[in-house]
mmCIF file of C-alpha atoms in Angstrom:
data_model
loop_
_atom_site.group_PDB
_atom_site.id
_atom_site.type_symbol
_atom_site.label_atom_id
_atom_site.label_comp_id
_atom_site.label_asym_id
_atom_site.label_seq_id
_atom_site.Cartn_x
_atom_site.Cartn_y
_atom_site.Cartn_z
ATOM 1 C CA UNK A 457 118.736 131.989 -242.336
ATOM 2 C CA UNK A 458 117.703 128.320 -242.784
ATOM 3 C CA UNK A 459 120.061 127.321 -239.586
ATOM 4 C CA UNK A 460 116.910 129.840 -237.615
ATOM 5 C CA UNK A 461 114.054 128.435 -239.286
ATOM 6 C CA UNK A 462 115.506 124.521 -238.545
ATOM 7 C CA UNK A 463 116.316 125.790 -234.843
ATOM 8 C CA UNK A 464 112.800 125.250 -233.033
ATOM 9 C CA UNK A 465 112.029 121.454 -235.096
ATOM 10 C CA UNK A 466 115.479 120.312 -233.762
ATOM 11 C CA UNK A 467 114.576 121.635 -230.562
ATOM 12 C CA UNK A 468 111.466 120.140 -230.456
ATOM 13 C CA UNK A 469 113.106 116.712 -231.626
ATOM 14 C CA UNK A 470 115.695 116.496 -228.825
ATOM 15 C CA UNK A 471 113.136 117.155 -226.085
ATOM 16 C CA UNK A 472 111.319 114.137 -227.827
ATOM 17 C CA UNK A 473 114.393 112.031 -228.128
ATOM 18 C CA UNK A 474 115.005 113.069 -224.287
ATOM 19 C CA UNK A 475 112.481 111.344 -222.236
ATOM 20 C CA UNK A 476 113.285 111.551 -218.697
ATOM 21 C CA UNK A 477 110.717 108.802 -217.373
ATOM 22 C CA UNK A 478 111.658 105.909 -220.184
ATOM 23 C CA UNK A 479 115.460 106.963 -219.287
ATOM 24 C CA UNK A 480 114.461 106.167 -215.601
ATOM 25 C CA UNK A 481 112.385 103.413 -216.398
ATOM 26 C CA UNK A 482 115.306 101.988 -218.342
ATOM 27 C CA UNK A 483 117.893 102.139 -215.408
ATOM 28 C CA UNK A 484 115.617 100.832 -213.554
ATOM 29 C CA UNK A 485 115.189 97.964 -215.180
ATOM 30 C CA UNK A 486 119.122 97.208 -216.130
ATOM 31 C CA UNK A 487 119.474 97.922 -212.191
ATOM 32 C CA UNK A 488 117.044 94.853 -211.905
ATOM 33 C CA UNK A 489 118.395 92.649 -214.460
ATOM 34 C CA UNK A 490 122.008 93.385 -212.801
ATOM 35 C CA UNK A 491 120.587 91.890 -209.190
ATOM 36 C CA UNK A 492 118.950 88.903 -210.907
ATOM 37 C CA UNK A 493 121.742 88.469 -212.790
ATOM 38 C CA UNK A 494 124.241 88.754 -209.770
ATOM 39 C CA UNK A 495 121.626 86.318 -207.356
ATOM 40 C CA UNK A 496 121.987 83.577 -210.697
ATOM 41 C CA UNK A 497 125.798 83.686 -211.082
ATOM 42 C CA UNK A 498 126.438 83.392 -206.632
ATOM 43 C CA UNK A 499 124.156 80.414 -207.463
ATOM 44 C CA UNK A 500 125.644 79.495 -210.204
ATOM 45 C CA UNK A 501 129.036 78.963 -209.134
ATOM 46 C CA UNK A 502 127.817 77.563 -205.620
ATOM 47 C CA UNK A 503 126.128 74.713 -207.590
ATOM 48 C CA UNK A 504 128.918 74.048 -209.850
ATOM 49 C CA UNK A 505 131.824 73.788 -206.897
ATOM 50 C CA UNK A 506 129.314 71.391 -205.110
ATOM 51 C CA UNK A 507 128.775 69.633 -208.544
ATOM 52 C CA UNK A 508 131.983 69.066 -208.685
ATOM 53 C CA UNK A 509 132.824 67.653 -205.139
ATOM 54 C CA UNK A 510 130.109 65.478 -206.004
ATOM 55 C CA UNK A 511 131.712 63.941 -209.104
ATOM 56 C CA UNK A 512 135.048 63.530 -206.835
ATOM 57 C CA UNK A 513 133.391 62.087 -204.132
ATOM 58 C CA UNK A 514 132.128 58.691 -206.842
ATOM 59 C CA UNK A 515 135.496 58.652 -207.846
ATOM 60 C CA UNK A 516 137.230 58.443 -204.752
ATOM 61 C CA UNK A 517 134.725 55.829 -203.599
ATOM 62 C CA UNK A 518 134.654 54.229 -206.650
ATOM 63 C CA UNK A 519 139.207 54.006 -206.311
ATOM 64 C CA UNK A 520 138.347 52.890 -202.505
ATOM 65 C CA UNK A 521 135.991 50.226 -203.461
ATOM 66 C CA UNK A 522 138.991 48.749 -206.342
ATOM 67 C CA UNK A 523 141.822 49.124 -203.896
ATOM 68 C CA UNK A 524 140.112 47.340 -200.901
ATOM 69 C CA UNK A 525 139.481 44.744 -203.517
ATOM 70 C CA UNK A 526 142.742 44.066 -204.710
ATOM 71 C CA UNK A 527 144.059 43.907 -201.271
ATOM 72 C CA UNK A 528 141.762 41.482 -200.403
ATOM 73 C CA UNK A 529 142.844 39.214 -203.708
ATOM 74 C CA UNK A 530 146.254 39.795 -202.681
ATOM 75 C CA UNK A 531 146.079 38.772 -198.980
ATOM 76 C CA UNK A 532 143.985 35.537 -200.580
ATOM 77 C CA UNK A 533 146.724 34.796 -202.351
ATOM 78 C CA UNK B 1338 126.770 61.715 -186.394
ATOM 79 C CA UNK B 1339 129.091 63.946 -188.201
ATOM 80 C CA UNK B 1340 126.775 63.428 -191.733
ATOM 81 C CA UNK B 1341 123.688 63.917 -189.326
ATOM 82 C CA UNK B 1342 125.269 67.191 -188.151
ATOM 83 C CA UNK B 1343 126.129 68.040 -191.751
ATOM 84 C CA UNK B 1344 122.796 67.755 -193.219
ATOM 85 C CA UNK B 1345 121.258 69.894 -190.433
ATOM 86 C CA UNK B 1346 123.549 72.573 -191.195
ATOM 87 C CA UNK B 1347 123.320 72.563 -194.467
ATOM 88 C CA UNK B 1348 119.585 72.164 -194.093
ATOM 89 C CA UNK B 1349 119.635 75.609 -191.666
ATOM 90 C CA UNK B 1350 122.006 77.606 -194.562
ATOM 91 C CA UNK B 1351 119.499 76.718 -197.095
ATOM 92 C CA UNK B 1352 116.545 77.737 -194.774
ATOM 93 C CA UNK B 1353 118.111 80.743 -194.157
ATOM 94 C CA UNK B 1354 119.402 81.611 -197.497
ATOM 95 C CA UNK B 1355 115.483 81.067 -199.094
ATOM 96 C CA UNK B 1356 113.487 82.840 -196.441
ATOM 97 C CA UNK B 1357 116.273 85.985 -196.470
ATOM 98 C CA UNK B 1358 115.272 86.241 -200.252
ATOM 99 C CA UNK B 1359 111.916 87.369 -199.429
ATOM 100 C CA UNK B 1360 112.940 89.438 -196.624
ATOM 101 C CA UNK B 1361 115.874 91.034 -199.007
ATOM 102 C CA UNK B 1362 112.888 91.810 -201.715
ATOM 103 C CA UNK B 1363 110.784 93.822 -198.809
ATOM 104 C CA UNK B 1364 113.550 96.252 -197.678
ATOM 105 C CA UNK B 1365 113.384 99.323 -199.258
ATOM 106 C CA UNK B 1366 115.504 100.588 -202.174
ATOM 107 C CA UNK B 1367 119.226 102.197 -201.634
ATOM 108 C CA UNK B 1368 118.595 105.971 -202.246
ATOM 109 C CA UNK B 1369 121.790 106.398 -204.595
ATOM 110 C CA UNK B 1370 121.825 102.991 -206.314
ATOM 111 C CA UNK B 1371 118.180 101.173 -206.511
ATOM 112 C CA UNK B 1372 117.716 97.633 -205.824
ATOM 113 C CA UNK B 1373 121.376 96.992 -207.487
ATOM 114 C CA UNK B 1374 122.596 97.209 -203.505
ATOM 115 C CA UNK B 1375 121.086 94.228 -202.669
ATOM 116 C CA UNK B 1376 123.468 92.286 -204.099
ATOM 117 C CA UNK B 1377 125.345 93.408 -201.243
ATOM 118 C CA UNK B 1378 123.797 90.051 -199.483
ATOM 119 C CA UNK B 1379 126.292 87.801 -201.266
ATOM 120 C CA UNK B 1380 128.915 89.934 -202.098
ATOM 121 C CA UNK B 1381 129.728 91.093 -198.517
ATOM 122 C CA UNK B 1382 129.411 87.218 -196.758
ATOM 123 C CA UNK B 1383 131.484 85.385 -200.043
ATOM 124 C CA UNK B 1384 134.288 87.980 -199.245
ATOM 125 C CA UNK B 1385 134.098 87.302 -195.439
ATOM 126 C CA UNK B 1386 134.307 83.995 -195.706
ATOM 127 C CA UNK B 1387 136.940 83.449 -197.766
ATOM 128 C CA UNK B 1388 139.289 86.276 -195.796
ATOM 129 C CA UNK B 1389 138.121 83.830 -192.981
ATOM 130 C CA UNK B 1390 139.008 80.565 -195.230
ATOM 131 C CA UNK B 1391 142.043 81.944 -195.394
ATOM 132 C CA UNK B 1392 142.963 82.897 -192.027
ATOM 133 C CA UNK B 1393 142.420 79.210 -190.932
ATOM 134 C CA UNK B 1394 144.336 78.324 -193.875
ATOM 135 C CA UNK B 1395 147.252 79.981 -192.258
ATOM 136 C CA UNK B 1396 147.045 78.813 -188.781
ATOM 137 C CA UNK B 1397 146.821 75.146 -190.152
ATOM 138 C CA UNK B 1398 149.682 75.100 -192.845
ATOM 139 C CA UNK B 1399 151.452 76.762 -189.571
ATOM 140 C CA UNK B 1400 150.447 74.059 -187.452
ATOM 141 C CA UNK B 1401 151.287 71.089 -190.133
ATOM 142 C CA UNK B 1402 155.215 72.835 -190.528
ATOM 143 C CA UNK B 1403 155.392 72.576 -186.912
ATOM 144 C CA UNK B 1404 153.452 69.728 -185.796
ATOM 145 C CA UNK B 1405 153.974 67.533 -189.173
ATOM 146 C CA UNK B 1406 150.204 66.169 -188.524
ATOM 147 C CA UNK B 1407 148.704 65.827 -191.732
ATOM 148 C CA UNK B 1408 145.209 66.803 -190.896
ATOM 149 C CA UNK B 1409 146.421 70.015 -190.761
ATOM 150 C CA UNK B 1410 147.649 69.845 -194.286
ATOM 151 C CA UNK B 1411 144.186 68.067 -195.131
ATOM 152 C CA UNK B 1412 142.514 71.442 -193.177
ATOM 153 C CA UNK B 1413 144.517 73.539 -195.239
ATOM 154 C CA UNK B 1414 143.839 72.421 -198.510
ATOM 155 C CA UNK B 1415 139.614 71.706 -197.869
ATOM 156 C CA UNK B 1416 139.301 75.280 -196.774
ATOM 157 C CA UNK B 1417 141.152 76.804 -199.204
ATOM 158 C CA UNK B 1418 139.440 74.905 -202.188
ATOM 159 C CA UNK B 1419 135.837 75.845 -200.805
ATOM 160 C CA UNK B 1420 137.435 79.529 -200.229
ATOM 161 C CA UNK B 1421 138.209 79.893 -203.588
ATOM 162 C CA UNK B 1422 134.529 79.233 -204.933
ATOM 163 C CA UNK B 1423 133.400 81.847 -202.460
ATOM 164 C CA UNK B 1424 136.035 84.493 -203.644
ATOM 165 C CA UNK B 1425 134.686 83.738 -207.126
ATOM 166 C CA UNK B 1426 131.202 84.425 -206.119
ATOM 167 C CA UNK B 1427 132.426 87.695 -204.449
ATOM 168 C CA UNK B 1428 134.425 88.737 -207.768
ATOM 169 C CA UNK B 1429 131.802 87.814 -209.848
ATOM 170 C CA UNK B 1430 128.658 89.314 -208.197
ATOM 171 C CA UNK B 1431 131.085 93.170 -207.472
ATOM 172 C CA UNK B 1432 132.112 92.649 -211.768
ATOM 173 C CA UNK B 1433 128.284 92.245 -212.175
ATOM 174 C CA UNK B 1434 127.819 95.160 -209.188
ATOM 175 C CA UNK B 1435 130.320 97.248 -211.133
ATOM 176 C CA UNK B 1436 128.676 97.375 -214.841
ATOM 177 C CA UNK B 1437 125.537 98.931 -213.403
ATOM 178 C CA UNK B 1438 126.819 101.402 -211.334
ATOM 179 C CA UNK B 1439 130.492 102.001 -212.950
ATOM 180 C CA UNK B 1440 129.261 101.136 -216.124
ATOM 181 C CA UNK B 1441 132.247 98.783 -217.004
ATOM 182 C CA UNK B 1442 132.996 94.911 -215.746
ATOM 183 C CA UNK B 1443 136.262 95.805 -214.297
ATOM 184 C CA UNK B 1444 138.760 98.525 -213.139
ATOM 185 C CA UNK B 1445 142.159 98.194 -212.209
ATOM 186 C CA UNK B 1446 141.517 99.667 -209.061
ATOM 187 C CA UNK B 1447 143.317 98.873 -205.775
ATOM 188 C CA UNK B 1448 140.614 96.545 -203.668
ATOM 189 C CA UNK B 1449 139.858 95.057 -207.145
ATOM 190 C CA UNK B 1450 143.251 93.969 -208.186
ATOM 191 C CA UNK B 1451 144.220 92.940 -204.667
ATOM 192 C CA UNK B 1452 140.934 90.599 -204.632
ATOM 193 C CA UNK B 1453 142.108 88.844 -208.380
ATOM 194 C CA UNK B 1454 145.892 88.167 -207.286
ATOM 195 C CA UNK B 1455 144.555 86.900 -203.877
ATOM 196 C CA UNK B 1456 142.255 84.411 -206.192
ATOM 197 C CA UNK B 1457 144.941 83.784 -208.391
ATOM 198 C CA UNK B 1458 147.574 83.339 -205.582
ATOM 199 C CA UNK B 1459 145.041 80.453 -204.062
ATOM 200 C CA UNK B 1460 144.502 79.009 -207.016
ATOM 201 C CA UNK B 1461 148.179 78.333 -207.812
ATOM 202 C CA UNK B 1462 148.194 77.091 -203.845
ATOM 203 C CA UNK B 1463 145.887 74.058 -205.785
ATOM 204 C CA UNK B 1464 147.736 73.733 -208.839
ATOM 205 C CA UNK B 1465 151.122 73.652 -206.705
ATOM 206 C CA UNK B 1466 149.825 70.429 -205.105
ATOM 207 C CA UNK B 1467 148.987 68.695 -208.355
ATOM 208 C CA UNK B 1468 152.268 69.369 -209.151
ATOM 209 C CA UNK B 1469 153.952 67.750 -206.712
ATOM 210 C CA UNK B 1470 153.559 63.707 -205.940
ATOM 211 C CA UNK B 1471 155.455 62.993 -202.480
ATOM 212 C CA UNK B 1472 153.465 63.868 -199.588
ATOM 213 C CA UNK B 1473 155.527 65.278 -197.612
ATOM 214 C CA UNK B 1474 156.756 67.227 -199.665
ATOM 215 C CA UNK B 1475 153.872 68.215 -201.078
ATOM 216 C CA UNK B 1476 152.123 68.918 -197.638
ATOM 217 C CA UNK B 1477 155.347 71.503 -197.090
ATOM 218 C CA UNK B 1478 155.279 72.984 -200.028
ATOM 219 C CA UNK B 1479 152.089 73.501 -199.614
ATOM 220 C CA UNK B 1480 151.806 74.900 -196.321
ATOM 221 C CA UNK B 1481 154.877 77.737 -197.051
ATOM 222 C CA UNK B 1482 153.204 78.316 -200.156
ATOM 223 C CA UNK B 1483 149.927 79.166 -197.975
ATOM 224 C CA UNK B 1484 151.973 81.451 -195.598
ATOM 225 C CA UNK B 1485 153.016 83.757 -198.685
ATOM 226 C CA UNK B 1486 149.701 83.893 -200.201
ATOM 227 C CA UNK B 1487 148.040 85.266 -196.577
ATOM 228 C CA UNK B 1488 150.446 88.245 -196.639
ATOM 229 C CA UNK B 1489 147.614 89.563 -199.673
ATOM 230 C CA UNK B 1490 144.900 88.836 -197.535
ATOM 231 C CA UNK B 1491 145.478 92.183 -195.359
ATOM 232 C CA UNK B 1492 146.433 94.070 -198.585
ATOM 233 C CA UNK B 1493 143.155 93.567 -199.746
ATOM 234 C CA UNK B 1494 141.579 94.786 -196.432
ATOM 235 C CA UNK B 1495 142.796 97.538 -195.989
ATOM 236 C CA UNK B 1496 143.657 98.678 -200.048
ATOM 237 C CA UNK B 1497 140.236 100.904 -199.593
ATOM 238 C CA UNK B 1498 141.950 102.698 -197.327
ATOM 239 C CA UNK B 1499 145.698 102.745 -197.936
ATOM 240 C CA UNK B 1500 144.929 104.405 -201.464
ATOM 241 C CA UNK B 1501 142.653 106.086 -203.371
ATOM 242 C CA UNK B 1502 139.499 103.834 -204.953
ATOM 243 C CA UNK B 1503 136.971 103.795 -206.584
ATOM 244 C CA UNK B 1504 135.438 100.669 -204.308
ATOM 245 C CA UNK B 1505 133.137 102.038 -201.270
ATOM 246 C CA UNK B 1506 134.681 102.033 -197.927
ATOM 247 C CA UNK B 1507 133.446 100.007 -195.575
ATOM 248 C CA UNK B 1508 129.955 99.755 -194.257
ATOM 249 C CA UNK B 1509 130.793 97.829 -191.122
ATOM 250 C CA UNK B 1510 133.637 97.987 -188.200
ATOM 251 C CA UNK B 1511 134.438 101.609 -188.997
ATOM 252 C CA UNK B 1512 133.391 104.764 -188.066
ATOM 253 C CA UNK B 1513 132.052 106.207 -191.013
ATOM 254 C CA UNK B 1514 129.908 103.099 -191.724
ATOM 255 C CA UNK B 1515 126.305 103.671 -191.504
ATOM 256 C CA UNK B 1516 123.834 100.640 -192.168
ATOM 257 C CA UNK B 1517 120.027 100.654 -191.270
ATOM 258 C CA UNK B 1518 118.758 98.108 -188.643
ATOM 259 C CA UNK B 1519 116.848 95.688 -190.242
ATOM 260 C CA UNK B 1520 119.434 95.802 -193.065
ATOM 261 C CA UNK B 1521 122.038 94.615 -190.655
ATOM 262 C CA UNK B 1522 119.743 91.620 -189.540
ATOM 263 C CA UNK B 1523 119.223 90.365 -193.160
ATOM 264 C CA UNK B 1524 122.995 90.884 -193.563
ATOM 265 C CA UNK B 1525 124.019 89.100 -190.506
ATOM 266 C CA UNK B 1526 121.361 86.313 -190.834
ATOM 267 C CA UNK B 1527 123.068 85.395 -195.061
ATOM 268 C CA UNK B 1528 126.524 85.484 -193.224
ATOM 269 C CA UNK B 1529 125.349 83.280 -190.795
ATOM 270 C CA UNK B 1530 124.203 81.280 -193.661
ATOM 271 C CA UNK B 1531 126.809 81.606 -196.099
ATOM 272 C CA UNK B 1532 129.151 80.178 -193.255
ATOM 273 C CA UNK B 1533 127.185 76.930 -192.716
ATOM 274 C CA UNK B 1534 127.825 76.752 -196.050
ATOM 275 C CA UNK B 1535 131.286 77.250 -195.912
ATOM 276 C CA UNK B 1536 131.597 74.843 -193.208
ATOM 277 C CA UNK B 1537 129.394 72.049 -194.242
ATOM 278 C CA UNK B 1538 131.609 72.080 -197.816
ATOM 279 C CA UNK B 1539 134.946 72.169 -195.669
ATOM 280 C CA UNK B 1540 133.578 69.388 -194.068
ATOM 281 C CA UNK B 1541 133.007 67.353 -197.411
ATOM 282 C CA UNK B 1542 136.233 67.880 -198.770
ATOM 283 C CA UNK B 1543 138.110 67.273 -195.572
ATOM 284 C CA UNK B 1544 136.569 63.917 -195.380
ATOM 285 C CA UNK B 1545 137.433 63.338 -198.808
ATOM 286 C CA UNK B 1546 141.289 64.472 -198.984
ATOM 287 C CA UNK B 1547 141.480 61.935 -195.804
ATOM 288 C CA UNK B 1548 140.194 58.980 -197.779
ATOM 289 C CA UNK B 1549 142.530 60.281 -200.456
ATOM 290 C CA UNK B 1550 145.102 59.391 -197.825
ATOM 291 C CA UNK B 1551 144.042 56.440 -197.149
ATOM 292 C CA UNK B 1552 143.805 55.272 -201.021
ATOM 293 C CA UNK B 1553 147.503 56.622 -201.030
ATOM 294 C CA UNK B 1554 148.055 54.282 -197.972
ATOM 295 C CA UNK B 1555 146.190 51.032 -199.640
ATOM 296 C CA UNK B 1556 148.126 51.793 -203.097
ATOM 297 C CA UNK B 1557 151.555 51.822 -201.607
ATOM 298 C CA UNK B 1558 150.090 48.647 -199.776
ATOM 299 C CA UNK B 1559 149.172 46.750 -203.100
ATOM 300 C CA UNK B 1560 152.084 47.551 -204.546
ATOM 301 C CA UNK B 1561 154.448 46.713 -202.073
ATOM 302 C CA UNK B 1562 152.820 42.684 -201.433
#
């Protein structure tokens, strides 16, 4: 008997916990934040390889530069 | 004139890749999936690139076991390094891609799995030539080593269609494929760009694995006087 009188309020809660526009809104949003999200991390790891051929490229100059010297010390010698 | 060339290119990707944002952001929304689909941009060009990456890997780790030129080997490894990065990007953005429409980061399905042993398989390509000090050897190792990690390359291919996925099948060179017009264009114009890219970083680290020869050249030098 109390189950019937509770019925219609629990009815009338789960239509308000139910909203079918903030649901949409909501995937539309996480359906946004996924793109920007997926735009950063191409960027992301774009900029970190060429970060890193960057940081190679010093040293290798860098072992050039050393090696050219010491042959020249050695062929002064 | 080869920097000169690179810097235009690179120049023209960038150019490209900036002015496609906007025209990405004006097409309209994917019925089924919203504005997720547009992610499509990179995900589609990484993956064609480094299938591509590693096509040429193949024909020049063939070339160095036959020809025993080491600018093949030096071919090899540059655009299998820079192929890597772009298979990353093309994991990472269908992971991303996947929680929003699958609702989970990952699934063990066929294309998937194919895609993370191919990475994995190219990645131990790089970690194999660490390993190994002689050059020669190296360079061989190397190149067989290549060989056997192409034979995923078609697996991955053609997994959306040898078994059952969850991945969608393709939207280009098949039948079923249907892509609107000016969808195509903004497609076609980021591939164009993502492969300047893709060439103007094989170009960097070609030039720099052959003044890594050289420095192997002017050490053995040194230490021989």
């Amino acid at each position: 008997m109390r189950f019937l009188t509770l019925t219609p309020v629990m009815a009338v809660l789960m239509q308000a916990a139910y909203d079918p526009i903030r649901e949409e809104i909501g995937r539309l949003q996480r359906n946004f934040q996924g793109l920007i999200w997926g735009f950063v991390a191409a960027w992301v790891i774009l900029l970190v390889y060429t970060l890193m051929l960057t940081a190679r490229e010093r040293k290798i100059r860098r072992e050039m530069e050393r090696l050219k010297s010491m042959v020249e010390e050695t062929g002064n010698k | 004139m080869r920097q000169k060339a690179m810097f235009a290119m690179l120049a023209l990707a960038m150019v490209l890749l900036v002015r496609n944002l906007y025209t990405i952001s004006m097409l309209p929304d994917e019925v089924n999936q919203g504005q997720i689909f547009r992610i499509i941009f990179f995900h589609l060009p990484a993956a064609i690139a480094a299938m591509l990456g590693s096509a040429v890997a193949l024909v020049a780790s063939v070339l160095f076991l036959v020809k025993k030129n080491f600018q093949y080997d030096a071919l090899a490894v540059a655009v299998t390094e820079v192929g890597l990065a772009f298979l990353a990007v093309n994991l990472v953005t269908g992971s991303i891609w996947a929680r929003v429409i699958w609702g989970v980061w990952w699934a063990w399905d066929p294309r998937l799995t194919s895609a993370l042993i191919c990475w994995i398989l190219y990645a131990g390509y790089l970690i194999l030539r660490q390993a190994l000090e002689e050059p020669t050897q190296r360079a061989t190792f190397a190149a067989v080593y290549s060989i056997f990690a192409f034979t995923d390359v078609p697996i991955v291919y053609f997994s959306i269609r040898w078994w059952r996925t969850i991945h969608p099948q393709p939207v280009f060179f098949s039948k079923g494929g249907s892509f609107p017009p000016d969808w195509s264009r903004a497609l076609l114009v980021n591939l164009v760009a993502i492969f300047l890219l893709y060439t103007v970083l094989t170009m960097i680290r070609l030039r720099q694995e052959q003044t890594q020869r050289e420095i192997d050249y002017l050490r053995r030098t040194v230490h021989a006087t």
